[in-house]
Amino acid sequence: MFQLGKTIVSEEILKKEFVCNLSACKGACCVDGDAGAPVEEHEKEIMDKIYPKVKPFLRQEGIDAIEKQGRYITTELGEIETPLIDGADCAYVTFDDKGTSLCGIEEAYNQGEIDWKKPVSCHLYPVRVQEYSEFSAVNYHQWHICDDACSLGEELGVPIYKFTKEALIRKFGEDWYAELEKVAQNL
């Protein structure tokens, strides 16, 4: 672990390699698990604003879940997440003709309907950020469904911090990322 500004960063994001391999996992991170994607407090307003433009990109099951539960939910622990369809798929997930999970929010973004890619937690994955009162913990979330992504990352020689560069800059800024690169070079 090392400190960068108000973040404590796991060295794993510098040392471990990772490149999403959607052809192998089919986007399992959007449909497996027992919780929705984390949503930051300021993202709630964005999700409310963009929903009418995202809705046409969603499956009916997702629309139904969102209209029943809300565009985001607050858990018993006070965490904000995307709602789930019957406790499984993220309500915003869609599928291509090969059965690969896609994000309806990101599809609306890719089609130029909105200017927000998706919740930053999704964009950052496999990096997870835990907010504390005095700092943010930046960690690698290892999940067996991403074994193929780890293998592809090793094959291509792409460390996690490079794979998630755009998202890390989105979350922490360019100056923070430049400092992260300096730490990586000295490691």
Coordinates of N, CA, C and O in Angstrom, one line a residue:
M1 N 0.8 -1.2 0.0 CA 0.0 0.0 0.0 C 0.9 1.2 0.0 O 2.0 1.2 0.6
F2 N 0.4 2.3 -0.6 CA 1.1 3.6 -0.6 C 0.1 4.7 -0.7 O -1.1 4.4 -1.1
Q3 N 0.5 5.9 -0.3 CA -0.4 7.0 -0.3 C -0.1 7.9 -1.4 O 1.0 8.2 -1.8
L4 N -1.2 8.4 -2.1 CA -1.2 9.4 -3.1 C -2.3 10.4 -2.7 O -3.5 10.1 -2.8
G5 N -1.8 11.6 -2.3 CA -2.8 12.6 -1.8 C -3.7 12.0 -0.7 O -3.2 11.5 0.3
K6 N -5.0 12.0 -1.0 CA -5.9 11.5 0.0 C -6.4 10.1 -0.3 O -7.5 9.7 0.0
T7 N -5.6 9.4 -1.0 CA -5.9 8.0 -1.3 C -4.8 7.0 -0.8 O -3.6 7.4 -0.7
I8 N -5.2 5.9 -0.4 CA -4.3 4.8 0.0 C -4.5 3.7 -1.1 O -5.7 3.2 -1.3
V9 N -3.5 3.4 -1.8 CA -3.6 2.6 -3.0 C -2.9 1.2 -2.8 O -1.7 1.2 -2.3
S10 N -3.5 0.2 -3.2 CA -3.0 -1.1 -3.2 C -2.0 -1.3 -4.3 O -2.2 -0.9 -5.5
E11 N -0.8 -1.9 -4.0 CA 0.2 -2.1 -5.1 C -0.3 -3.1 -6.1 O 0.3 -3.1 -7.2
E12 N -1.3 -3.9 -5.8 CA -1.8 -4.8 -6.7 C -2.3 -4.2 -8.0 O -2.1 -4.8 -9.1
I13 N -2.8 -3.0 -8.0 CA -3.2 -2.4 -9.2 C -2.1 -2.0 -10.1 O -2.3 -1.8 -11.3
L14 N -0.9 -1.9 -9.6 CA 0.3 -1.7 -10.4 C 1.0 -3.0 -10.8 O 1.5 -3.0 -11.9
K15 N 0.9 -4.0 -10.0 CA 1.6 -5.3 -10.3 C 0.7 -6.3 -11.1 O 1.3 -7.0 -11.9
K16 N -0.5 -6.4 -10.8 CA -1.4 -7.4 -11.4 C -1.8 -6.9 -12.8 O -2.0 -5.7 -13.0
E17 N -2.0 -7.9 -13.7 CA -2.4 -7.5 -15.1 C -3.8 -7.9 -15.4 O -4.3 -8.9 -14.8
F18 N -4.5 -7.2 -16.2 CA -5.9 -7.4 -16.4 C -6.4 -6.7 -17.7 O -6.0 -5.5 -17.9
V19 N -7.1 -7.4 -18.5 CA -7.8 -6.8 -19.7 C -9.1 -7.5 -19.8 O -9.1 -8.8 -20.0
C20 N -10.2 -6.8 -19.7 CA -11.5 -7.5 -19.9 C -11.5 -8.4 -21.1 O -11.1 -8.0 -22.2
N21 N -12.1 -9.6 -21.0 CA -12.2 -10.5 -22.1 C -13.6 -10.9 -22.2 O -14.0 -12.0 -21.8
L22 N -14.4 -10.0 -22.8 CA -15.8 -10.2 -22.9 C -16.2 -11.5 -23.7 O -17.2 -12.1 -23.4
S23 N -15.4 -11.8 -24.7 CA -15.7 -13.0 -25.4 C -15.7 -14.3 -24.6 O -16.3 -15.3 -24.8
A24 N -14.9 -14.2 -23.5 CA -14.8 -15.4 -22.6 C -15.8 -15.3 -21.4 O -16.4 -16.3 -21.1
C25 N -15.9 -14.2 -20.8 CA -16.8 -14.1 -19.6 C -18.2 -13.7 -19.9 O -19.1 -13.8 -19.1
K26 N -18.4 -13.1 -21.1 CA -19.8 -12.6 -21.5 C -20.3 -11.5 -20.6 O -21.5 -11.4 -20.5
G27 N -19.4 -10.8 -19.9 CA -19.9 -9.7 -19.0 C -20.5 -10.2 -17.8 O -21.5 -9.6 -17.3
A28 N -20.0 -11.3 -17.2 CA -20.6 -11.9 -16.0 C -20.7 -10.9 -14.8 O -21.6 -11.1 -14.0
C29 N -19.8 -9.9 -14.8 CA -19.8 -9.0 -13.6 C -21.1 -8.2 -13.6 O -21.5 -7.7 -12.5
C30 N -21.8 -8.1 -14.7 CA -23.1 -7.4 -14.7 C -24.3 -8.2 -14.3 O -25.4 -7.7 -14.1
V31 N -24.1 -9.5 -14.3 CA -25.2 -10.4 -14.0 C -25.0 -11.3 -12.8 O -25.9 -11.9 -12.2
D32 N -23.8 -11.5 -12.4 CA -23.5 -12.4 -11.2 C -23.3 -11.5 -10.0 O -23.2 -10.3 -10.0
G33 N -23.4 -12.2 -8.8 CA -23.3 -11.5 -7.6 C -24.6 -11.2 -6.9 O -25.7 -11.6 -7.5
D34 N -24.6 -10.5 -5.8 CA -25.8 -10.3 -5.1 C -26.1 -8.9 -4.8 O -26.9 -8.5 -3.9
A35 N -25.4 -8.0 -5.5 CA -25.6 -6.5 -5.3 C -25.5 -5.8 -6.6 O -24.8 -6.3 -7.5
G36 N -26.1 -4.6 -6.6 CA -26.0 -3.8 -7.8 C -24.6 -3.1 -7.8 O -23.8 -3.2 -6.9
A37 N -24.4 -2.4 -8.9 CA -23.1 -1.6 -9.0 C -23.2 -0.4 -8.0 O -24.2 0.3 -7.9
P38 N -22.1 -0.1 -7.3 CA -22.1 1.1 -6.5 C -22.3 2.4 -7.3 O -21.8 2.5 -8.4
V39 N -23.1 3.3 -6.7 CA -23.4 4.6 -7.3 C -23.0 5.6 -6.3 O -23.3 5.6 -5.1
E40 N -22.3 6.6 -6.8 CA -21.8 7.7 -5.9 C -23.0 8.7 -5.7 O -23.8 8.8 -6.6
E41 N -23.0 9.4 -4.6 CA -24.0 10.3 -4.2 C -24.3 11.3 -5.4 O -25.5 11.5 -5.8
H42 N -23.3 11.9 -5.9 CA -23.5 12.9 -7.0 C -24.0 12.2 -8.3 O -24.5 12.9 -9.2
E43 N -23.9 10.9 -8.5 CA -24.3 10.3 -9.7 C -25.8 10.0 -9.7 O -26.4 9.8 -10.7
K44 N -26.4 10.1 -8.5 CA -27.9 9.9 -8.4 C -28.6 10.9 -9.3 O -29.5 10.6 -10.1
E45 N -28.2 12.2 -9.2 CA -28.8 13.3 -10.0 C -28.6 13.0 -11.5 O -29.6 13.2 -12.3
I46 N -27.5 12.5 -11.9 CA -27.2 12.2 -13.3 C -28.1 11.1 -13.8 O -28.7 11.2 -14.9
M47 N -28.2 10.1 -13.0 CA -29.0 8.9 -13.4 C -30.5 9.3 -13.5 O -31.2 8.8 -14.4
D48 N -31.0 10.2 -12.7 CA -32.3 10.7 -12.8 C -32.5 11.4 -14.1 O -33.5 11.3 -14.8
K49 N -31.5 12.3 -14.4 CA -31.6 13.1 -15.6 C -31.5 12.3 -16.9 O -32.3 12.6 -17.8
I50 N -30.6 11.3 -17.0 CA -30.4 10.6 -18.2 C -31.4 9.5 -18.4 O -31.5 9.0 -19.6
Y51 N -32.1 9.0 -17.4 CA -33.0 7.8 -17.5 C -33.9 7.9 -18.8 O -34.0 6.9 -19.5
P52 N -34.6 9.0 -19.0 CA -35.5 9.0 -20.2 C -34.8 8.6 -21.5 O -35.3 8.0 -22.4
K53 N -33.5 9.0 -21.6 CA -32.7 8.7 -22.8 C -32.1 7.3 -22.8 O -31.8 6.8 -23.9
V54 N -31.9 6.8 -21.6 CA -31.4 5.4 -21.5 C -32.4 4.4 -21.6 O -32.2 3.3 -22.2
K55 N -33.6 4.7 -21.2 CA -34.8 3.7 -21.2 C -34.9 3.0 -22.5 O -35.1 1.8 -22.5
P56 N -34.9 3.6 -23.7 CA -35.1 2.9 -24.9 C -34.0 1.8 -25.2 O -34.2 0.9 -26.0
F57 N -32.9 1.9 -24.5 CA -31.8 0.9 -24.7 C -31.9 -0.3 -23.7 O -31.1 -1.2 -23.8
L58 N -32.9 -0.3 -22.8 CA -33.0 -1.3 -21.8 C -34.0 -2.4 -22.2 O -34.9 -2.2 -23.0
R59 N -33.8 -3.5 -21.5 CA -34.8 -4.6 -21.7 C -36.0 -4.3 -20.8 O -35.9 -3.5 -19.8
Q60 N -37.1 -4.9 -21.2 CA -38.4 -4.6 -20.4 C -38.2 -5.0 -19.0 O -38.7 -4.3 -18.1
E61 N -37.5 -6.1 -18.7 CA -37.3 -6.6 -17.3 C -36.6 -5.5 -16.5 O -36.8 -5.3 -15.3
G62 N -35.6 -4.9 -17.2 CA -34.8 -3.8 -16.5 C -35.7 -2.6 -16.2 O -35.6 -2.0 -15.2
I63 N -36.5 -2.2 -17.2 CA -37.4 -1.1 -17.1 C -38.4 -1.3 -15.9 O -38.6 -0.5 -15.1
D64 N -38.9 -2.5 -15.9 CA -39.8 -2.9 -14.8 C -39.2 -2.8 -13.4 O -39.8 -2.3 -12.5
A65 N -38.0 -3.3 -13.3 CA -37.2 -3.3 -12.1 C -36.9 -1.8 -11.6 O -37.1 -1.5 -10.5
I66 N -36.5 -1.0 -12.6 CA -36.2 0.4 -12.3 C -37.5 1.1 -11.9 O -37.5 1.9 -10.9
E67 N -38.6 0.9 -12.6 CA -39.8 1.6 -12.3 C -40.4 1.1 -10.9 O -41.1 1.9 -10.3
K68 N -40.1 -0.1 -10.5 CA -40.6 -0.6 -9.2 C -39.7 -0.2 -8.1 O -40.1 0.3 -7.0
Q69 N -38.4 -0.3 -8.3 CA -37.4 0.0 -7.2 C -36.8 1.4 -7.2 O -36.4 1.9 -6.2
G70 N -36.7 2.0 -8.4 CA -36.1 3.3 -8.5 C -34.9 3.2 -9.4 O -34.4 2.1 -9.7
R71 N -34.4 4.3 -9.9 CA -33.2 4.3 -10.8 C -31.9 3.9 -10.1 O -30.9 3.6 -10.7
Y72 N -31.9 3.9 -8.8 CA -30.9 3.5 -7.9 C -31.6 3.1 -6.6 O -32.7 3.6 -6.3
I73 N -30.9 2.3 -5.8 CA -31.5 2.0 -4.5 C -30.5 2.3 -3.4 O -29.3 2.5 -3.6
T74 N -31.0 2.4 -2.2 CA -30.2 2.5 -1.0 C -30.3 1.3 -0.2 O -31.5 0.9 0.2
T75 N -29.2 0.6 0.1 CA -29.3 -0.7 0.9 C -29.5 -0.4 2.4 O -29.4 0.8 2.8
E76 N -29.7 -1.5 3.1 CA -29.8 -1.4 4.5 C -28.6 -0.8 5.2 O -28.7 -0.2 6.3
L77 N -27.5 -0.9 4.6 CA -26.2 -0.3 5.1 C -26.0 1.1 4.6 O -25.0 1.7 4.9
G78 N -27.0 1.7 3.9 CA -26.9 3.0 3.4 C -26.1 3.2 2.2 O -25.8 4.4 1.8
E79 N -25.7 2.1 1.5 CA -25.0 2.2 0.2 C -25.9 2.4 -0.9 O -27.0 1.8 -0.9
I80 N -25.5 3.2 -1.9 CA -26.3 3.4 -3.1 C -25.9 2.5 -4.2 O -24.7 2.4 -4.5
E81 N -26.8 1.8 -4.9 CA -26.5 0.8 -5.9 C -27.5 0.9 -7.0 O -28.6 1.4 -6.8
T82 N -27.1 0.3 -8.1 CA -28.1 0.1 -9.2 C -29.1 -1.0 -8.8 O -28.7 -1.9 -8.0
P83 N -30.3 -0.9 -9.2 CA -31.3 -2.0 -8.8 C -31.0 -3.3 -9.6 O -30.3 -3.2 -10.6
L84 N -31.5 -4.4 -9.1 CA -31.3 -5.7 -9.7 C -32.7 -6.2 -10.2 O -33.7 -5.8 -9.7
I85 N -32.6 -7.1 -11.2 CA -33.8 -7.8 -11.7 C -33.8 -9.1 -11.0 O -32.9 -9.9 -11.1
D86 N -34.8 -9.3 -10.2 CA -35.0 -10.5 -9.4 C -33.8 -10.9 -8.6 O -33.4 -12.1 -8.6
G87 N -33.0 -10.0 -8.1 CA -31.9 -10.3 -7.3 C -30.7 -10.7 -8.0 O -29.7 -11.3 -7.5
A88 N -30.6 -10.6 -9.4 CA -29.5 -11.1 -10.2 C -29.0 -10.0 -11.1 O -28.1 -9.2 -10.6
D89 N -29.4 -9.9 -12.3 CA -28.9 -9.0 -13.3 C -29.1 -7.5 -12.9 O -30.1 -7.2 -12.3
C90 N -28.1 -6.7 -13.2 CA -28.2 -5.3 -13.0 C -29.4 -4.8 -13.9 O -29.5 -5.3 -15.0
A91 N -30.2 -4.0 -13.4 CA -31.4 -3.5 -14.2 C -31.0 -2.8 -15.5 O -31.8 -2.7 -16.4
Y92 N -29.8 -2.3 -15.6 CA -29.4 -1.6 -16.7 C -28.7 -2.5 -17.8 O -28.2 -2.0 -18.8
V93 N -28.6 -3.8 -17.5 CA -27.9 -4.7 -18.4 C -28.8 -5.1 -19.6 O -30.0 -5.2 -19.5
T94 N -28.1 -5.2 -20.7 CA -28.7 -5.7 -22.0 C -27.8 -6.8 -22.5 O -26.7 -7.0 -21.9
F95 N -28.2 -7.4 -23.5 CA -27.4 -8.5 -24.1 C -27.3 -8.3 -25.6 O -28.3 -8.0 -26.3
D96 N -26.1 -8.6 -26.2 CA -26.0 -8.6 -27.6 C -26.5 -10.0 -28.2 O -26.9 -10.8 -27.4
D97 N -26.3 -10.1 -29.5 CA -26.8 -11.3 -30.1 C -26.0 -12.6 -29.8 O -26.4 -13.7 -30.1
K98 N -24.8 -12.4 -29.1 CA -24.0 -13.5 -28.7 C -24.2 -13.8 -27.2 O -23.5 -14.6 -26.6
G99 N -25.1 -13.1 -26.6 CA -25.4 -13.3 -25.2 C -24.5 -12.6 -24.2 O -24.4 -12.9 -23.0
T100 N -23.7 -11.7 -24.7 CA -22.8 -10.9 -23.9 C -23.5 -9.7 -23.3 O -24.2 -9.0 -23.9
S101 N -23.3 -9.6 -22.0 CA -23.9 -8.5 -21.2 C -23.3 -7.1 -21.7 O -22.1 -7.0 -21.8
L102 N -24.1 -6.2 -21.9 CA -23.7 -4.8 -22.2 C -24.5 -3.9 -21.2 O -25.5 -4.2 -20.6
C103 N -24.0 -2.7 -21.1 CA -24.6 -1.7 -20.2 C -25.5 -0.8 -21.1 O -25.0 -0.1 -22.0
G104 N -26.8 -0.7 -20.7 CA -27.7 0.2 -21.4 C -27.3 1.6 -21.3 O -27.5 2.4 -22.3
I105 N -26.8 2.0 -20.2 CA -26.3 3.4 -20.0 C -25.1 3.6 -21.0 O -25.1 4.6 -21.7
E106 N -24.2 2.7 -21.1 CA -23.0 2.9 -22.0 C -23.5 2.8 -23.4 O -22.9 3.5 -24.3
E107 N -24.5 2.0 -23.7 CA -25.0 2.0 -25.1 C -25.6 3.3 -25.5 O -25.4 3.8 -26.6
A108 N -26.3 4.0 -24.6 CA -26.9 5.3 -24.9 C -25.8 6.3 -25.1 O -25.8 7.2 -26.0
Y109 N -24.7 6.2 -24.3 CA -23.5 7.0 -24.4 C -22.8 6.8 -25.8 O -22.5 7.8 -26.5
N110 N -22.6 5.5 -26.1 CA -22.0 5.2 -27.4 C -22.8 5.7 -28.6 O -22.2 6.0 -29.7
Q111 N -24.1 5.8 -28.5 CA -25.0 6.2 -29.5 C -25.1 7.7 -29.5 O -25.8 8.3 -30.4
G112 N -24.4 8.4 -28.6 CA -24.5 9.9 -28.6 C -25.7 10.5 -27.9 O -26.0 11.7 -28.0
E113 N -26.5 9.6 -27.3 CA -27.7 10.1 -26.6 C -27.5 10.8 -25.3 O -28.3 11.7 -24.9
I114 N -26.4 10.5 -24.6 CA -26.0 11.1 -23.3 C -24.5 11.3 -23.3 O -23.8 10.7 -24.2
D115 N -24.1 12.1 -22.4 CA -22.6 12.4 -22.3 C -22.0 11.8 -21.1 O -20.9 12.3 -20.6
W116 N -22.6 10.8 -20.5 CA -22.1 10.2 -19.2 C -22.0 8.7 -19.5 O -23.0 8.1 -19.9
K117 N -20.8 8.1 -19.4 CA -20.5 6.8 -19.8 C -21.3 5.7 -19.0 O -21.9 4.8 -19.5
K118 N -21.2 5.8 -17.7 CA -21.9 4.8 -16.7 C -21.3 5.2 -15.4 O -20.4 6.0 -15.2
P119 N -21.9 4.5 -14.3 CA -21.3 4.8 -13.0 C -19.8 4.6 -12.9 O -19.3 3.6 -13.6
V120 N -19.1 5.4 -12.3 CA -17.7 5.3 -12.2 C -17.2 4.0 -11.7 O -16.2 3.4 -12.0
S121 N -18.0 3.4 -10.7 CA -17.6 2.1 -10.2 C -17.6 1.0 -11.2 O -16.7 0.1 -11.2
C122 N -18.5 1.1 -12.2 CA -18.4 0.1 -13.3 C -17.3 0.4 -14.2 O -16.6 -0.6 -14.7
H123 N -17.0 1.6 -14.5 CA -15.9 2.0 -15.4 C -14.6 1.6 -14.8 O -13.6 1.3 -15.5
L124 N -14.4 1.7 -13.5 CA -13.2 1.4 -12.8 C -12.9 -0.1 -12.6 O -11.8 -0.5 -12.4
Y125 N -13.9 -0.9 -12.7 CA -13.7 -2.3 -12.4 C -12.6 -3.0 -13.2 O -12.5 -2.7 -14.4
P126 N -11.6 -3.7 -12.6 CA -11.7 -4.4 -11.3 C -11.2 -3.6 -10.1 O -10.9 -4.1 -9.0
V127 N -11.0 -2.3 -10.3 CA -10.6 -1.4 -9.2 C -11.9 -1.0 -8.4 O -12.9 -0.7 -9.0
R128 N -11.8 -1.1 -7.1 CA -12.9 -0.7 -6.2 C -12.4 0.3 -5.3 O -11.2 0.2 -4.8
V129 N -13.2 1.3 -5.0 CA -12.8 2.5 -4.2 C -13.7 2.4 -3.0 O -15.0 2.4 -3.1
Q130 N -13.2 2.4 -1.8 CA -13.9 2.5 -0.5 C -13.7 3.9 0.1 O -12.5 4.2 0.3
E131 N -14.7 4.6 0.3 CA -14.6 6.0 0.8 C -14.6 5.9 2.3 O -15.5 5.3 2.9
Y132 N -13.6 6.6 2.9 CA -13.6 6.8 4.4 C -13.6 8.3 4.7 O -13.4 9.1 3.7
S133 N -13.7 8.7 5.9 CA -13.9 10.1 6.2 C -12.6 10.9 5.9 O -12.7 12.0 5.4
E134 N -11.4 10.3 6.0 CA -10.2 11.0 5.8 C -9.5 10.6 4.5 O -8.5 11.3 4.1
F135 N -9.8 9.5 3.9 CA -9.1 9.1 2.7 C -10.0 8.1 1.9 O -11.1 7.7 2.4
S136 N -9.6 7.8 0.7 CA -10.2 6.8 -0.2 C -9.2 5.6 -0.3 O -8.1 5.8 -0.6
A137 N -9.7 4.4 -0.1 CA -8.9 3.2 -0.3 C -9.1 2.7 -1.8 O -10.3 2.5 -2.2
V138 N -8.1 2.5 -2.5 CA -8.1 2.1 -3.9 C -7.5 0.7 -4.0 O -6.3 0.5 -3.8
N139 N -8.4 -0.3 -4.3 CA -8.0 -1.7 -4.2 C -8.4 -2.5 -5.5 O -9.3 -2.1 -6.2
Y140 N -7.7 -3.6 -5.7 CA -8.0 -4.5 -6.7 C -9.1 -5.5 -6.2 O -8.8 -6.1 -5.1
H141 N -10.2 -5.7 -6.9 CA -11.2 -6.7 -6.5 C -11.0 -7.9 -7.3 O -11.3 -7.9 -8.5
Q142 N -10.5 -9.0 -6.7 CA -10.2 -10.2 -7.4 C -11.5 -11.1 -7.4 O -12.0 -11.3 -6.3
W143 N -12.0 -11.5 -8.5 CA -13.2 -12.3 -8.6 C -12.9 -13.4 -9.6 O -12.5 -13.1 -10.7
H144 N -13.3 -14.6 -9.3 CA -13.0 -15.7 -10.2 C -13.5 -15.6 -11.6 O -13.0 -16.1 -12.5
I145 N -14.6 -14.9 -11.7 CA -15.2 -14.7 -13.1 C -14.3 -13.9 -14.0 O -14.5 -13.9 -15.2
C146 N -13.3 -13.3 -13.4 CA -12.4 -12.4 -14.2 C -11.1 -13.2 -14.5 O -10.1 -12.5 -14.9
D147 N -11.0 -14.5 -14.2 CA -9.8 -15.2 -14.4 C -9.3 -15.0 -15.9 O -8.1 -14.9 -16.1
D148 N -10.2 -15.1 -16.8 CA -9.8 -14.9 -18.3 C -9.3 -13.5 -18.5 O -8.4 -13.3 -19.4
A149 N -9.8 -12.5 -17.8 CA -9.3 -11.1 -18.0 C -7.9 -11.0 -17.4 O -7.0 -10.3 -18.0
C150 N -7.6 -11.8 -16.3 CA -6.2 -11.8 -15.8 C -5.3 -12.5 -16.7 O -4.2 -12.0 -17.0
S151 N -5.7 -13.6 -17.3 CA -4.9 -14.3 -18.3 C -4.6 -13.4 -19.5 O -3.4 -13.3 -20.0
L152 N -5.6 -12.7 -20.0 CA -5.4 -11.9 -21.2 C -4.5 -10.7 -20.8 O -3.6 -10.3 -21.6
G153 N -4.7 -10.1 -19.6 CA -3.8 -9.0 -19.2 C -2.4 -9.5 -19.1 O -1.5 -8.7 -19.5
E154 N -2.1 -10.7 -18.6 CA -0.8 -11.2 -18.6 C -0.2 -11.4 -20.0 O 1.0 -11.1 -20.3
E155 N -1.0 -12.0 -20.9 CA -0.6 -12.2 -22.2 C -0.2 -10.9 -22.9 O 0.8 -10.8 -23.7
L156 N -1.0 -9.9 -22.7 CA -0.8 -8.6 -23.3 C 0.2 -7.7 -22.5 O 0.6 -6.6 -23.0
G157 N 0.5 -8.0 -21.3 CA 1.3 -7.2 -20.5 C 0.7 -5.9 -20.0 O 1.4 -4.9 -20.0
V158 N -0.6 -5.9 -19.7 CA -1.2 -4.6 -19.3 C -1.6 -4.7 -17.9 O -2.5 -5.4 -17.5
P159 N -0.9 -3.9 -17.0 CA -1.3 -3.8 -15.6 C -2.7 -3.1 -15.4 O -3.1 -2.3 -16.3
I160 N -3.3 -3.4 -14.3 CA -4.6 -2.9 -14.0 C -4.7 -1.4 -14.1 O -5.6 -0.9 -14.7
Y161 N -3.7 -0.7 -13.6 CA -3.7 0.8 -13.6 C -3.7 1.3 -15.0 O -4.3 2.4 -15.3
K162 N -3.1 0.6 -16.0 CA -3.2 1.1 -17.4 C -4.5 0.7 -18.0 O -5.1 1.5 -18.8
F163 N -5.0 -0.5 -17.7 CA -6.3 -0.9 -18.3 C -7.4 0.1 -17.8 O -8.3 0.4 -18.6
T164 N -7.3 0.6 -16.6 CA -8.4 1.5 -16.0 C -8.0 2.9 -16.0 O -8.6 3.7 -15.3
K165 N -7.0 3.3 -16.9 CA -6.5 4.7 -16.9 C -7.6 5.7 -17.0 O -7.7 6.7 -16.2
E166 N -8.4 5.6 -18.0 CA -9.5 6.6 -18.3 C -10.4 6.7 -17.1 O -10.7 7.8 -16.6
A167 N -10.8 5.6 -16.5 CA -11.6 5.6 -15.3 C -10.9 6.2 -14.1 O -11.5 7.0 -13.3
L168 N -9.7 5.9 -13.9 CA -8.9 6.4 -12.7 C -8.8 7.9 -12.9 O -8.9 8.7 -11.9
I169 N -8.5 8.4 -14.1 CA -8.5 9.9 -14.3 C -9.8 10.5 -14.1 O -9.9 11.5 -13.4
R170 N -10.9 9.8 -14.5 CA -12.2 10.3 -14.3 C -12.5 10.5 -12.8 O -13.1 11.4 -12.4
K171 N -12.1 9.5 -12.0 CA -12.3 9.5 -10.6 C -11.4 10.4 -9.8 O -11.9 11.2 -8.9
F172 N -10.1 10.4 -10.1 CA -9.1 11.1 -9.3 C -8.4 12.3 -10.0 O -7.7 13.0 -9.3
G173 N -8.5 12.4 -11.3 CA -7.9 13.5 -12.0 C -6.6 13.1 -12.6 O -5.9 12.1 -12.3
E174 N -6.1 13.9 -13.6 CA -4.9 13.7 -14.3 C -3.7 13.8 -13.5 O -2.7 13.0 -13.7
D175 N -3.6 14.7 -12.6 CA -2.4 14.9 -11.7 C -2.2 13.7 -10.9 O -1.1 13.2 -10.7
W176 N -3.3 13.2 -10.3 CA -3.3 12.0 -9.5 C -2.7 10.8 -10.3 O -1.8 10.1 -9.8
Y177 N -3.3 10.6 -11.5 CA -2.8 9.5 -12.3 C -1.4 9.7 -12.7 O -0.6 8.7 -12.7
A178 N -0.9 10.9 -13.0 CA 0.5 11.1 -13.3 C 1.4 10.7 -12.1 O 2.5 10.1 -12.3
E179 N 1.0 11.0 -10.9 CA 1.7 10.5 -9.7 C 1.7 9.0 -9.6 O 2.7 8.4 -9.2
L180 N 0.6 8.4 -9.9 CA 0.5 6.9 -9.9 C 1.4 6.3 -10.9 O 2.1 5.3 -10.6
E181 N 1.6 6.9 -12.1 CA 2.5 6.4 -13.0 C 4.0 6.5 -12.5 O 4.8 5.6 -12.8
K182 N 4.3 7.6 -11.8 CA 5.6 7.7 -11.3 C 5.9 6.6 -10.3 O 7.0 6.0 -10.3
V183 N 4.9 6.3 -9.4 CA 5.1 5.2 -8.4 C 5.3 3.9 -9.2 O 6.2 3.1 -8.8
A184 N 4.5 3.7 -10.2 CA 4.6 2.4 -11.0 C 6.0 2.3 -11.6 O 6.6 1.2 -11.6
Q185 N 6.6 3.4 -12.1 CA 7.9 3.3 -12.8 C 9.0 3.0 -11.7 O 10.0 2.4 -12.1
N186 N 8.8 3.5 -10.5 CA 9.8 3.3 -9.5 C 9.6 2.0 -8.7 O 10.5 1.6 -7.9
L187 N 8.6 1.2 -9.0 CA 8.3 0.0 -8.3 C 9.2 -1.1 -8.9 O 9.4 -1.3 -10.0

